[in-house]
Amino acid sequence: RRRRRPGSFPQTRPLPIHFSTPPSYLSGFPSFPKTLPPSIMEAAIQTLSAMGISRAHAVRGIEATRTGGQVNLQRAVNWCLSNPASLTPQANSGSSSISVRQKGVQELMGMGFTRGHAEKALRLKKNNVHEAAMWCAMNPDTGGSARPSSKPSKSEGKSSSTRKPKPVDPLQALELKEDTPEKRAKRMREYKALEKEFLSEQEKLKSKMAHSSSSGSGKADMDVEETKSKDVMTAIKHKHELEKQKEIRRQMEARKKAEQKKQTELAARTAKRKELESKIGGFDAALKHLFDNYGIERVKETLNLILKICNKILKKPSEPKIRRIKLSSKLVQRALVRPLGAMVVMRALGFEEGLEYVEMKKVDQNTIRRLLQKIERSLGRGATQIPSIFAGAEAKGVLPEIILFGAGELRRILGAIAELPGSVQLRSMSTEKGELYSMRFAPYPQLQDALKFVGFEKDDTSRFIRLTKPDLALIRAAITDLESEIATRAPKTRVATAVGQLLHKFGKEKTVFIVEKARVALGRIQRVPSEKRYWTLDLKRLLAKHPESLSLSKILFTGLGFNVDGDNATWNGFDTSGLGLAMQHLNQVWKGALIAASRKA
């Protein structure tokens, strides 16, 4: 036996009690029947039916209002009037659910909705006819509301790819595509107005029903009012649909007008551009116009795109897709349409221009290759106008050393600006006498054009020349061209010519002697520029050991910046920066001459 714990009590079970007769102490309590006697229930139903209430609705009213087994007829009437049969949700079970669903479908179809639309609304709103009607009004039928049939269709065995897609209403597709918060707010306002109007009509119907029941009129008045309510709902729905379609058509017309306006403006811009391009000329003139009027980066982008397109066409000349270019592309607009002259190059290559496309219908490979070579040479010749400016200066008779020293100074200035573009001091040059500008650029208009090309301008006082808005891309391109010009022009100066001839005629030993004398003379003036006795050199005495080299030595000292008169060479007395450039140039020329001589040996 188990020992129980202290404080616990053994479990006891209640004994079953069976009464053959109810005990005396229960005789005072009344027993309520679970169901009403048939005679009382039937009498109450007949009373309510006489008021115009249907039998099923009367039964629900009686069951909902009875208490303690007693029927309260007044409360049942009030319940039936406050809960009309058309607004009372039904239970989703058995045959009663099916009958209520069918009745709701008939009511919604009477309002103008389709059967499939009504069934879907009742299914979503759990047989509530009022909510289903509001749902149908705010969600128009698109033809796909009906439930799919459970029976197998004839086309079930066919593949889905052979089925034709359902037609889509373009108005509805446009509305869904262009849905915005403003449109959603507008739909919500319309929904609330529609719901308010519908509820007001239902309130009027309820009041009419209450009045008719109290006055004893028949069911005919109620049916008339219900019919009027349905007609009002249908009219509201139809008006809503018409306004929606009208708004969508207005949007489509506005879009069409905007597209027509866009096409008209595009045609006008194209005609104006063609008129301006007709004044440029042919292929070569168009290339020159591009280099003269646009930045180097933009010209490179334009010409590289043309090269890319034409190379693709040369690889696949029979491919029509490659030969057709859409003008609405952002890259094509920026690189080919907007730069004036680019479409002239395209037309010279064989393209025909339209409003939306530019297309090469006939491929002439020889012409394309010939013109592409010109484009590649134009890209390689120099990105800026610096080479053409220096060529013009040389044609005007400017000495090669002047051009070379000016290019070197401009290369140094632009290199400093590219490193520190925000420095105002680096972007300014004084125009006073003795300064860099007055010695290197002011006496030569062509070199001033080089400064103007990169952006230098005189200020209001004309005391300074400044680069106010530095274009770094243009500056870097100009630096590249200046370096190319310096490398090209350095071997063509009088210093380089004299050193080369001395080395060729008199050999290395005599040439070294003459070059060293020139370097010593330049070094003395650089160290003590105020000592005037160093300014004048007697070349005959200086080169007494090698008098046969006097004529070539005069050319050498002239190239270094001295004024040679007879046997005397005189420095001008103020161009100290020119002495440094002359010394640097002499060292480079001498180094290059020695390297060339060693290679020949």
Coordinates of C-alpha atoms in Angstrom, one line a residue:
R1 CA 0.0 0.0 0.0
R2 CA 1.1 3.5 -0.8
R3 CA 1.5 5.9 2.0
R4 CA -0.1 9.2 1.4
R5 CA 1.8 12.4 2.1
P6 CA 0.9 14.5 5.1
G7 CA -1.8 17.1 4.4
S8 CA -3.2 15.3 1.3
F9 CA -6.7 13.7 1.2
P10 CA -7.8 10.6 -0.5
Q11 CA -9.6 11.0 -3.9
T12 CA -13.3 10.5 -3.8
R13 CA -15.7 9.9 -6.7
P14 CA -19.3 11.3 -6.7
L15 CA -21.9 8.6 -6.5
P16 CA -24.4 8.5 -9.4
I17 CA -28.0 9.6 -8.4
H18 CA -31.0 8.5 -10.4
F19 CA -34.4 9.9 -9.7
S20 CA -37.4 7.9 -10.7
T21 CA -39.5 11.0 -9.9
P22 CA -38.3 14.6 -9.5
P23 CA -37.6 15.4 -5.8
S24 CA -39.8 17.8 -4.0
Y25 CA -37.2 20.5 -3.8
L26 CA -37.1 20.8 -7.6
S27 CA -40.8 21.3 -8.0
G28 CA -40.7 25.1 -7.6
F29 CA -38.5 25.7 -10.7
P30 CA -40.2 26.1 -14.2
S31 CA -38.9 23.9 -17.1
F32 CA -38.6 25.8 -20.4
P33 CA -39.2 23.9 -23.6
K34 CA -36.4 23.8 -26.1
T35 CA -38.8 24.4 -29.0
L36 CA -42.1 26.3 -29.2
P37 CA -45.3 24.4 -29.7
P38 CA -46.3 24.3 -33.4
S39 CA -49.5 26.3 -32.9
I40 CA -47.7 29.3 -31.2
M41 CA -44.9 29.3 -33.8
E42 CA -47.4 29.1 -36.7
A43 CA -49.6 31.9 -35.3
A44 CA -46.6 34.2 -35.0
I45 CA -45.4 33.4 -38.5
Q46 CA -48.8 34.1 -40.0
T47 CA -49.0 37.4 -38.1
L48 CA -45.7 38.6 -39.5
S49 CA -46.6 37.3 -43.0
A50 CA -49.7 39.4 -43.0
M51 CA -47.4 42.5 -42.6
G52 CA -45.6 41.6 -45.8
I53 CA -42.7 39.8 -44.3
S54 CA -41.6 36.5 -46.0
R55 CA -42.0 33.3 -44.1
A56 CA -38.2 32.6 -43.9
H57 CA -37.5 36.1 -42.7
A58 CA -40.3 35.8 -40.1
V59 CA -38.9 32.6 -38.7
R60 CA -35.4 34.2 -38.4
G61 CA -36.9 37.2 -36.6
I62 CA -38.8 35.1 -34.2
E63 CA -35.8 32.8 -33.4
A64 CA -33.6 35.9 -32.9
T65 CA -35.9 37.7 -30.5
R66 CA -37.5 35.0 -28.3
T67 CA -36.4 34.8 -24.7
G68 CA -37.2 32.2 -22.1
G69 CA -39.4 30.2 -24.5
Q70 CA -41.7 33.2 -25.0
V71 CA -42.4 34.9 -28.4
N72 CA -42.2 38.7 -28.3
L73 CA -44.1 39.7 -31.5
Q74 CA -43.2 43.4 -31.3
R75 CA -39.5 42.7 -31.0
A76 CA -39.7 40.2 -33.9
V77 CA -41.4 42.9 -36.2
N78 CA -38.8 45.5 -35.2
W79 CA -36.0 43.0 -36.0
C80 CA -37.4 42.1 -39.4
L81 CA -37.8 45.8 -40.3
S82 CA -34.3 46.7 -39.2
N83 CA -32.8 43.7 -40.9
P84 CA -34.3 43.4 -44.4
A85 CA -34.1 40.1 -46.1
S86 CA -31.9 41.5 -48.9
L87 CA -29.2 42.7 -46.4
T88 CA -29.2 39.7 -44.0
P89 CA -26.0 37.5 -44.3
Q90 CA -26.7 33.8 -44.5
A91 CA -24.9 30.8 -43.1
N92 CA -22.7 29.0 -45.6
S93 CA -24.1 25.5 -45.0
G94 CA -26.4 23.2 -46.9
S95 CA -29.2 24.0 -49.2
S96 CA -30.1 27.2 -47.4
S97 CA -26.7 28.7 -48.4
I98 CA -27.3 27.7 -52.0
S99 CA -30.8 29.2 -52.1
V100 CA -29.6 32.4 -50.4
R101 CA -26.7 32.6 -52.9
Q102 CA -29.0 32.2 -55.8
K103 CA -31.4 34.9 -54.5
G104 CA -28.4 37.3 -54.1
V105 CA -27.3 36.5 -57.6
Q106 CA -30.7 37.3 -58.9
E107 CA -30.8 40.6 -57.0
L108 CA -27.3 41.7 -58.3
M109 CA -28.3 40.6 -61.9
G110 CA -31.4 42.8 -61.5
M111 CA -29.0 45.8 -60.8
G112 CA -27.3 45.2 -64.2
F113 CA -24.3 43.0 -63.2
T114 CA -23.4 39.8 -65.0
R115 CA -23.9 36.4 -63.3
G116 CA -20.2 35.6 -63.1
H117 CA -19.5 39.0 -61.6
A118 CA -22.3 38.6 -59.1
E119 CA -21.2 35.1 -58.0
K120 CA -17.7 36.3 -57.5
A121 CA -18.8 39.3 -55.4
L122 CA -21.1 37.1 -53.2
R123 CA -18.3 34.6 -52.8
L124 CA -15.8 37.3 -51.7
K125 CA -18.3 39.1 -49.4
K126 CA -19.8 36.0 -47.8
N127 CA -23.3 36.3 -49.4
N128 CA -23.7 39.9 -48.1
V129 CA -25.7 41.5 -51.0
H130 CA -25.1 45.1 -49.9
E131 CA -21.3 44.7 -49.8
A132 CA -21.3 42.6 -52.9
A133 CA -23.2 45.3 -54.8
M134 CA -20.6 47.9 -53.7
W135 CA -17.8 45.6 -54.7
C136 CA -19.3 45.1 -58.2
A137 CA -19.8 48.8 -58.7
M138 CA -16.1 49.6 -57.8
N139 CA -14.6 46.6 -59.6
P140 CA -15.9 46.4 -63.2
D141 CA -16.2 43.0 -64.8
T142 CA -13.3 42.2 -67.2
G143 CA -14.7 39.0 -68.4
G144 CA -12.7 36.7 -66.1
S145 CA -15.0 36.7 -63.0
A146 CA -16.7 33.4 -63.5
R147 CA -15.3 30.3 -61.8
P148 CA -13.5 27.8 -64.0
S149 CA -15.7 24.9 -64.9
S150 CA -14.9 21.6 -63.2
K151 CA -15.8 19.7 -66.4
P152 CA -12.9 19.0 -68.7
S153 CA -12.9 21.3 -71.8
K154 CA -12.4 20.1 -75.3
S155 CA -9.1 22.1 -75.6
E156 CA -7.7 20.6 -72.4
G157 CA -5.4 18.2 -74.3
K158 CA -3.9 21.0 -76.4
S159 CA -0.7 22.7 -75.4
S160 CA -1.0 26.1 -73.6
S161 CA 1.0 27.7 -76.4
T162 CA -1.7 27.1 -78.9
R163 CA -4.4 28.9 -76.8
K164 CA -5.3 32.4 -77.9
P165 CA -4.7 35.0 -75.2
K166 CA -7.7 36.8 -73.9
P167 CA -8.4 40.2 -75.4
V168 CA -7.3 43.1 -73.2
D169 CA -9.2 46.3 -73.2
P170 CA -6.7 49.1 -74.2
L171 CA -8.5 51.6 -72.0
Q172 CA -8.2 49.4 -69.0
A173 CA -4.6 48.6 -69.8
L174 CA -3.7 52.2 -70.1
E175 CA -5.4 53.0 -66.8
L176 CA -3.5 50.2 -64.9
K177 CA -0.2 51.3 -66.5
E178 CA -0.6 54.9 -65.6
D179 CA -1.9 54.4 -62.0
T180 CA -0.7 57.2 -59.7
P181 CA -1.4 58.3 -56.1
E182 CA -3.7 61.1 -57.5
K183 CA -5.7 58.5 -59.4
R184 CA -6.0 56.2 -56.4
A185 CA -7.2 59.1 -54.3
K186 CA -9.8 60.0 -57.0
R187 CA -11.0 56.4 -57.1
M188 CA -11.4 56.4 -53.3
R189 CA -13.4 59.7 -53.4
E190 CA -15.7 58.2 -56.0
Y191 CA -16.0 55.0 -54.0
K192 CA -17.0 56.9 -50.9
A193 CA -19.5 59.1 -52.8
L194 CA -21.0 56.0 -54.4
E195 CA -21.2 54.2 -51.0
K196 CA -22.8 57.3 -49.4
E197 CA -25.4 57.5 -52.2
F198 CA -26.2 53.8 -52.0
L199 CA -26.6 53.9 -48.2
S200 CA -28.9 56.9 -48.4
E201 CA -31.1 55.0 -50.9
Q202 CA -31.1 52.0 -48.5
E203 CA -32.1 54.3 -45.6
K204 CA -35.0 55.6 -47.7
L205 CA -36.0 52.1 -48.5
K206 CA -36.0 51.1 -44.9
S207 CA -38.1 54.1 -43.9
K208 CA -40.6 53.3 -46.7
M209 CA -40.8 49.7 -45.5
A210 CA -41.4 50.8 -41.9
H211 CA -44.0 53.3 -43.0
S212 CA -45.7 50.7 -45.2
S213 CA -45.7 48.1 -42.4
S214 CA -47.1 50.6 -39.9
S215 CA -49.8 51.8 -42.4
G216 CA -50.7 48.2 -43.4
S217 CA -49.9 48.6 -47.1
G218 CA -48.9 45.5 -49.0
K219 CA -45.8 44.1 -50.4
A220 CA -46.2 45.8 -53.8
D221 CA -44.9 49.2 -52.5
M222 CA -41.8 47.5 -51.1
D223 CA -41.1 45.8 -54.4
V224 CA -41.5 49.2 -56.2
E225 CA -39.0 50.8 -53.9
E226 CA -36.5 48.0 -54.3
T227 CA -36.8 48.3 -58.0
K228 CA -36.2 52.0 -57.8
S229 CA -33.1 51.4 -55.6
K230 CA -31.7 48.9 -58.2
D231 CA -32.3 51.4 -61.0
V232 CA -30.5 54.1 -59.1
M233 CA -27.5 51.8 -58.5
T234 CA -27.4 50.8 -62.1
A235 CA -27.5 54.5 -63.2
I236 CA -24.7 55.4 -60.8
K237 CA -22.6 52.5 -62.0
H238 CA -23.2 53.4 -65.7
K239 CA -22.3 57.0 -65.0
H240 CA -19.1 56.0 -63.2
E241 CA -18.0 53.8 -66.2
L242 CA -18.7 56.6 -68.7
E243 CA -16.7 59.1 -66.7
K244 CA -13.8 56.7 -66.4
Q245 CA -13.8 55.9 -70.2
K246 CA -14.0 59.6 -71.0
E247 CA -11.0 60.4 -68.8
I248 CA -8.9 57.6 -70.4
R249 CA -9.8 58.8 -73.9
R250 CA -8.8 62.3 -72.9
Q251 CA -5.4 61.1 -71.7
M252 CA -4.9 59.2 -74.9
E253 CA -5.7 62.2 -77.0
A254 CA -3.4 64.4 -74.9
R255 CA -0.6 61.8 -75.4
K256 CA -1.2 61.7 -79.1
K257 CA -1.1 65.5 -79.4
A258 CA 2.2 65.6 -77.4
E259 CA 3.7 63.0 -79.7
Q260 CA 2.7 65.0 -82.8
K261 CA 4.2 68.2 -81.2
K262 CA 7.4 66.3 -80.5
Q263 CA 7.7 65.1 -84.1
T264 CA 7.0 68.6 -85.4
E265 CA 9.7 70.1 -83.2
L266 CA 12.2 67.3 -84.2
A267 CA 11.5 68.0 -87.9
A268 CA 12.1 71.7 -87.4
R269 CA 15.4 71.1 -85.5
T270 CA 16.6 68.7 -88.1
A271 CA 15.8 71.1 -90.9
K272 CA 17.7 73.9 -89.1
R273 CA 20.7 71.7 -88.4
K274 CA 20.9 70.6 -92.1
E275 CA 20.7 74.3 -93.2
L276 CA 23.7 75.1 -90.9
E277 CA 25.6 72.0 -92.0
S278 CA 25.2 73.0 -95.7
K279 CA 27.4 76.0 -95.0
I280 CA 30.2 73.9 -93.6
G281 CA 31.2 72.1 -96.8
G282 CA 32.5 68.6 -97.4
F283 CA 34.2 65.9 -95.3
D284 CA 37.5 67.7 -94.6
A285 CA 35.8 71.0 -93.8
A286 CA 33.5 69.1 -91.3
L287 CA 36.5 67.6 -89.5
K288 CA 38.2 70.9 -89.3
H289 CA 34.9 72.5 -87.9
L290 CA 34.7 69.8 -85.2
F291 CA 38.3 70.4 -84.1
D292 CA 37.9 74.2 -84.2
N293 CA 34.6 74.5 -82.3
Y294 CA 34.4 71.6 -79.8
G295 CA 36.5 70.3 -77.0
I296 CA 38.9 67.5 -77.7
E297 CA 37.2 65.0 -75.5
R298 CA 33.9 65.5 -77.3
V299 CA 35.5 65.3 -80.8
K300 CA 37.3 62.1 -79.8
E301 CA 34.0 60.6 -78.6
T302 CA 32.3 61.6 -81.9
L303 CA 35.1 60.3 -84.2
N304 CA 35.7 57.1 -82.2
L305 CA 32.0 56.3 -82.4
I306 CA 32.0 56.8 -86.2
L307 CA 35.1 54.5 -86.4
K308 CA 33.4 51.9 -84.3
I309 CA 30.2 51.9 -86.4
C310 CA 32.0 51.8 -89.7
N311 CA 34.4 49.0 -88.6
K312 CA 31.4 46.9 -87.6
I313 CA 29.8 47.5 -91.0
L314 CA 33.0 46.5 -92.8
K315 CA 33.1 43.2 -90.9
K316 CA 29.4 42.4 -91.6
P317 CA 28.3 44.5 -94.6
S318 CA 25.2 42.4 -95.3
E319 CA 23.8 42.8 -91.7
P320 CA 21.0 45.5 -92.0
K321 CA 20.7 45.8 -88.2
I322 CA 24.3 47.2 -87.9
R323 CA 23.7 49.6 -90.8
R324 CA 20.7 51.2 -89.1
I325 CA 21.3 53.6 -86.1
K326 CA 18.5 54.9 -83.9
L327 CA 18.8 58.7 -83.4
S328 CA 16.9 58.8 -80.1
S329 CA 19.8 57.0 -78.3
K330 CA 21.5 59.3 -75.8
L331 CA 25.0 58.4 -77.0
V332 CA 24.0 59.1 -80.6
Q333 CA 22.4 62.4 -79.7
R334 CA 25.4 63.6 -77.7
A335 CA 28.1 62.3 -80.1
L336 CA 26.5 62.6 -83.6
V337 CA 23.5 64.8 -83.7
R338 CA 24.4 67.8 -81.5
P339 CA 28.0 68.5 -82.7
L340 CA 27.6 70.5 -85.9
G341 CA 29.5 68.7 -88.7
A342 CA 29.2 65.1 -87.4
M343 CA 26.3 64.3 -89.6
V344 CA 28.2 65.7 -92.6
V345 CA 30.9 63.1 -91.9
M346 CA 28.2 60.4 -91.6
R347 CA 26.6 61.4 -95.0
A348 CA 30.0 61.4 -96.6
L349 CA 30.5 57.8 -95.5
G350 CA 27.2 56.8 -97.1
F351 CA 24.5 57.2 -94.4
E352 CA 21.1 58.6 -95.2
E353 CA 19.4 60.6 -92.5
G354 CA 15.7 60.4 -91.5
L355 CA 13.7 61.7 -88.5
E356 CA 14.2 58.7 -86.4
Y357 CA 17.0 56.6 -88.0
V358 CA 20.2 57.1 -90.0
E359 CA 20.9 54.2 -92.3
M360 CA 23.5 53.1 -94.8
K361 CA 21.6 51.5 -97.6
K362 CA 24.5 50.9 -99.9
V363 CA 28.0 49.9 -98.6
D364 CA 30.9 51.3 -100.5
Q365 CA 33.8 49.7 -98.7
N366 CA 36.6 51.5 -100.6
T367 CA 35.1 54.9 -99.8
I368 CA 34.6 54.0 -96.2
R369 CA 38.2 52.8 -95.8
R370 CA 39.6 55.9 -97.4
L371 CA 37.6 58.3 -95.2
L372 CA 38.3 56.2 -92.1
Q373 CA 42.0 56.7 -92.7
K374 CA 41.5 60.4 -92.8
I375 CA 39.6 60.3 -89.5
E376 CA 42.4 58.2 -87.9
R377 CA 45.1 60.7 -89.2
S378 CA 43.0 63.6 -87.8
L379 CA 42.9 61.9 -84.4
G380 CA 46.7 61.3 -84.5
R381 CA 47.8 64.7 -85.8
G382 CA 46.9 66.5 -82.6
A383 CA 43.9 67.1 -80.5
T384 CA 44.0 70.9 -80.4
Q385 CA 44.8 73.8 -82.7
I386 CA 48.3 74.2 -81.2
P387 CA 50.1 72.5 -84.2
S388 CA 48.3 74.6 -86.8
I389 CA 49.0 77.8 -84.8
F390 CA 52.7 77.0 -84.7
A391 CA 52.7 76.1 -88.4
G392 CA 51.2 79.5 -89.1
A393 CA 53.8 81.2 -87.0
E394 CA 56.6 79.4 -88.9
A395 CA 55.0 80.4 -92.2
K396 CA 55.0 84.1 -91.1
G397 CA 58.8 83.9 -90.5
V398 CA 59.0 83.5 -86.8
L399 CA 62.3 81.9 -85.9
P400 CA 62.3 78.2 -84.9
E401 CA 64.0 79.0 -81.5
I402 CA 61.3 81.5 -80.7
I403 CA 58.5 79.0 -81.4
L404 CA 60.4 76.3 -79.5
F405 CA 61.0 78.5 -76.4
G406 CA 57.4 79.8 -76.5
A407 CA 56.2 76.2 -76.6
G408 CA 58.4 75.2 -73.7
E409 CA 57.2 78.1 -71.5
L410 CA 53.6 77.4 -72.4
R411 CA 54.1 73.7 -71.6
R412 CA 55.5 74.6 -68.2
I413 CA 52.7 77.0 -67.4
L414 CA 49.9 74.5 -68.4
G415 CA 51.6 71.7 -66.5
A416 CA 51.5 73.7 -63.3
I417 CA 47.9 74.7 -63.8
A418 CA 46.9 71.0 -64.4
E419 CA 48.5 70.1 -61.1
L420 CA 46.9 73.0 -59.2
P421 CA 43.9 74.3 -61.1
G422 CA 42.6 76.3 -58.2
S423 CA 45.8 78.5 -57.9
V424 CA 45.0 82.0 -59.2
Q425 CA 48.7 82.9 -59.2
L426 CA 49.6 80.1 -61.6
R427 CA 46.8 81.2 -63.9
S428 CA 48.0 84.8 -64.1
M429 CA 50.8 86.5 -66.1
S430 CA 51.9 90.1 -65.9
T431 CA 52.0 92.0 -69.1
E432 CA 54.7 94.6 -67.9
K433 CA 58.0 95.0 -69.7
G434 CA 60.6 92.5 -68.7
E435 CA 58.1 89.8 -67.7
L436 CA 57.6 86.4 -69.3
Y437 CA 54.6 87.4 -71.4
S438 CA 56.3 90.6 -72.9
M439 CA 59.4 88.6 -73.9
R440 CA 57.9 85.3 -75.1
F441 CA 54.4 86.0 -76.4
A442 CA 53.7 89.7 -76.8
P443 CA 56.0 90.3 -79.9
Y444 CA 54.4 87.4 -81.8
P445 CA 50.7 87.4 -82.5
Q446 CA 50.7 83.7 -83.5
L447 CA 52.0 82.8 -80.0
Q448 CA 49.3 85.0 -78.5
D449 CA 46.7 83.0 -80.4
A450 CA 48.0 79.9 -78.6
L451 CA 47.4 81.5 -75.3
K452 CA 43.9 82.5 -76.3
F453 CA 43.1 79.0 -77.5
V454 CA 43.7 77.5 -74.1
G455 CA 41.6 80.3 -72.4
F456 CA 43.9 83.1 -71.5
E457 CA 42.4 86.6 -71.6
K458 CA 43.4 90.1 -70.7
D459 CA 41.7 91.7 -67.7
D460 CA 40.0 95.1 -67.6
T461 CA 43.3 96.9 -66.7
S462 CA 45.3 95.1 -69.3
R463 CA 48.0 94.6 -66.7
F464 CA 47.5 90.9 -66.5
I465 CA 46.5 88.0 -68.7
R466 CA 44.5 85.4 -66.9
L467 CA 43.0 82.0 -67.4
T468 CA 39.7 82.5 -65.6
K469 CA 37.9 79.2 -66.5
P470 CA 40.5 76.4 -66.9
D471 CA 39.3 73.5 -69.1
L472 CA 41.4 70.6 -67.7
A473 CA 40.6 68.3 -70.6
L474 CA 41.7 70.9 -73.1
I475 CA 44.8 71.8 -71.0
R476 CA 45.9 68.1 -70.9
A477 CA 45.3 67.8 -74.7
A478 CA 47.3 71.0 -75.3
I479 CA 50.2 69.7 -73.1
T480 CA 50.3 66.5 -75.2
D481 CA 50.4 68.6 -78.4
L482 CA 53.1 70.9 -77.0
E483 CA 55.3 68.0 -76.1
S484 CA 54.9 66.6 -79.6
E485 CA 55.7 70.0 -81.1
I486 CA 58.8 70.4 -78.9
A487 CA 60.1 67.0 -79.9
T488 CA 59.4 67.7 -83.6
R489 CA 60.9 71.2 -83.7
A490 CA 64.0 70.8 -81.5
P491 CA 66.1 69.1 -84.2
K492 CA 65.2 71.9 -86.7
T493 CA 66.6 74.9 -84.8
R494 CA 69.7 76.8 -85.8
V495 CA 71.5 75.5 -82.7
A496 CA 70.8 71.9 -83.7
T497 CA 71.8 72.6 -87.3
A498 CA 75.1 74.3 -86.3
V499 CA 76.1 71.6 -83.8
G500 CA 75.4 68.9 -86.4
Q501 CA 77.5 70.5 -89.1
L502 CA 80.4 71.2 -86.7
L503 CA 80.4 67.6 -85.6
H504 CA 80.3 66.5 -89.2
K505 CA 83.0 68.8 -90.5
F506 CA 85.5 69.2 -87.7
G507 CA 84.9 66.1 -85.6
K508 CA 84.1 65.6 -82.0
E509 CA 87.2 67.3 -80.4
K510 CA 86.7 70.7 -82.0
T511 CA 82.9 70.6 -81.6
V512 CA 83.3 69.9 -77.8
F513 CA 85.6 72.9 -77.6
I514 CA 83.1 75.3 -79.2
V515 CA 80.1 73.9 -77.3
E516 CA 82.0 74.3 -74.0
K517 CA 82.9 77.9 -74.8
A518 CA 79.2 78.7 -75.5
R519 CA 78.1 77.0 -72.3
V520 CA 80.7 79.0 -70.3
A521 CA 79.5 82.3 -71.8
L522 CA 75.9 81.5 -71.0
G523 CA 76.7 80.4 -67.5
R524 CA 78.6 83.7 -66.7
I525 CA 75.7 85.8 -67.8
Q526 CA 73.2 83.6 -65.8
R527 CA 75.2 83.9 -62.6
V528 CA 75.9 87.7 -62.8
P529 CA 73.3 89.1 -65.3
S530 CA 74.2 92.7 -64.1
E531 CA 77.9 92.4 -65.2
K532 CA 77.8 94.0 -68.6
R533 CA 81.4 92.9 -69.5
Y534 CA 80.0 89.4 -69.9
W535 CA 77.3 90.6 -72.3
T536 CA 79.7 91.0 -75.3
L537 CA 81.8 88.2 -76.7
D538 CA 84.7 88.4 -79.3
L539 CA 84.1 85.3 -81.2
K540 CA 87.4 85.6 -83.2
R541 CA 89.5 85.7 -80.1
L542 CA 87.3 83.1 -78.3
L543 CA 87.8 80.6 -81.1
A544 CA 91.4 81.5 -82.1
K545 CA 92.5 77.9 -81.9
H546 CA 89.9 76.9 -84.5
P547 CA 89.3 79.9 -86.8
E548 CA 87.8 77.7 -89.6
S549 CA 84.7 77.1 -87.4
L550 CA 83.9 80.8 -87.0
S551 CA 81.0 80.9 -89.5
L552 CA 79.2 78.0 -87.9
S553 CA 79.9 79.3 -84.5
K554 CA 78.2 82.6 -85.4
I555 CA 75.1 80.6 -86.4
L556 CA 75.3 78.7 -83.0
F557 CA 75.4 81.9 -80.9
T558 CA 72.6 83.5 -83.0
G559 CA 70.4 80.5 -82.2
L560 CA 71.3 80.9 -78.5
G561 CA 69.8 84.4 -78.4
F562 CA 72.9 86.7 -79.1
N563 CA 72.9 89.5 -81.6
V564 CA 75.9 88.8 -83.9
D565 CA 77.5 91.8 -85.6
G566 CA 80.7 91.0 -87.4
D567 CA 82.9 89.0 -85.0
N568 CA 81.1 90.2 -81.9
A569 CA 78.1 88.5 -80.2
T570 CA 76.0 90.7 -77.8
W571 CA 73.3 89.7 -75.3
N572 CA 70.2 91.9 -75.2
G573 CA 70.5 92.5 -71.5
F574 CA 67.0 91.6 -70.2
D575 CA 66.0 88.1 -71.3
T576 CA 67.4 86.1 -68.4
S577 CA 64.8 83.4 -68.8
G578 CA 65.8 83.0 -72.4
L579 CA 69.3 82.2 -71.3
G580 CA 68.1 79.3 -69.2
L581 CA 66.0 78.0 -72.1
A582 CA 68.9 78.4 -74.5
M583 CA 71.3 76.5 -72.1
Q584 CA 68.7 73.7 -71.7
H585 CA 68.3 73.4 -75.4
L586 CA 72.0 73.4 -76.1
N587 CA 72.5 70.6 -73.6
Q588 CA 69.7 68.5 -75.2
V589 CA 71.0 69.1 -78.7
W590 CA 74.6 68.2 -77.7
K591 CA 73.5 65.1 -76.0
G592 CA 71.4 64.0 -79.0
A593 CA 74.3 64.7 -81.4
L594 CA 76.7 62.6 -79.4
I595 CA 74.3 59.7 -79.3
A596 CA 73.7 59.9 -83.0
A597 CA 77.5 60.1 -83.7
S598 CA 78.1 57.0 -81.5
R599 CA 75.5 55.0 -83.4
K600 CA 77.0 55.9 -86.7
A601 CA 80.5 54.9 -85.5

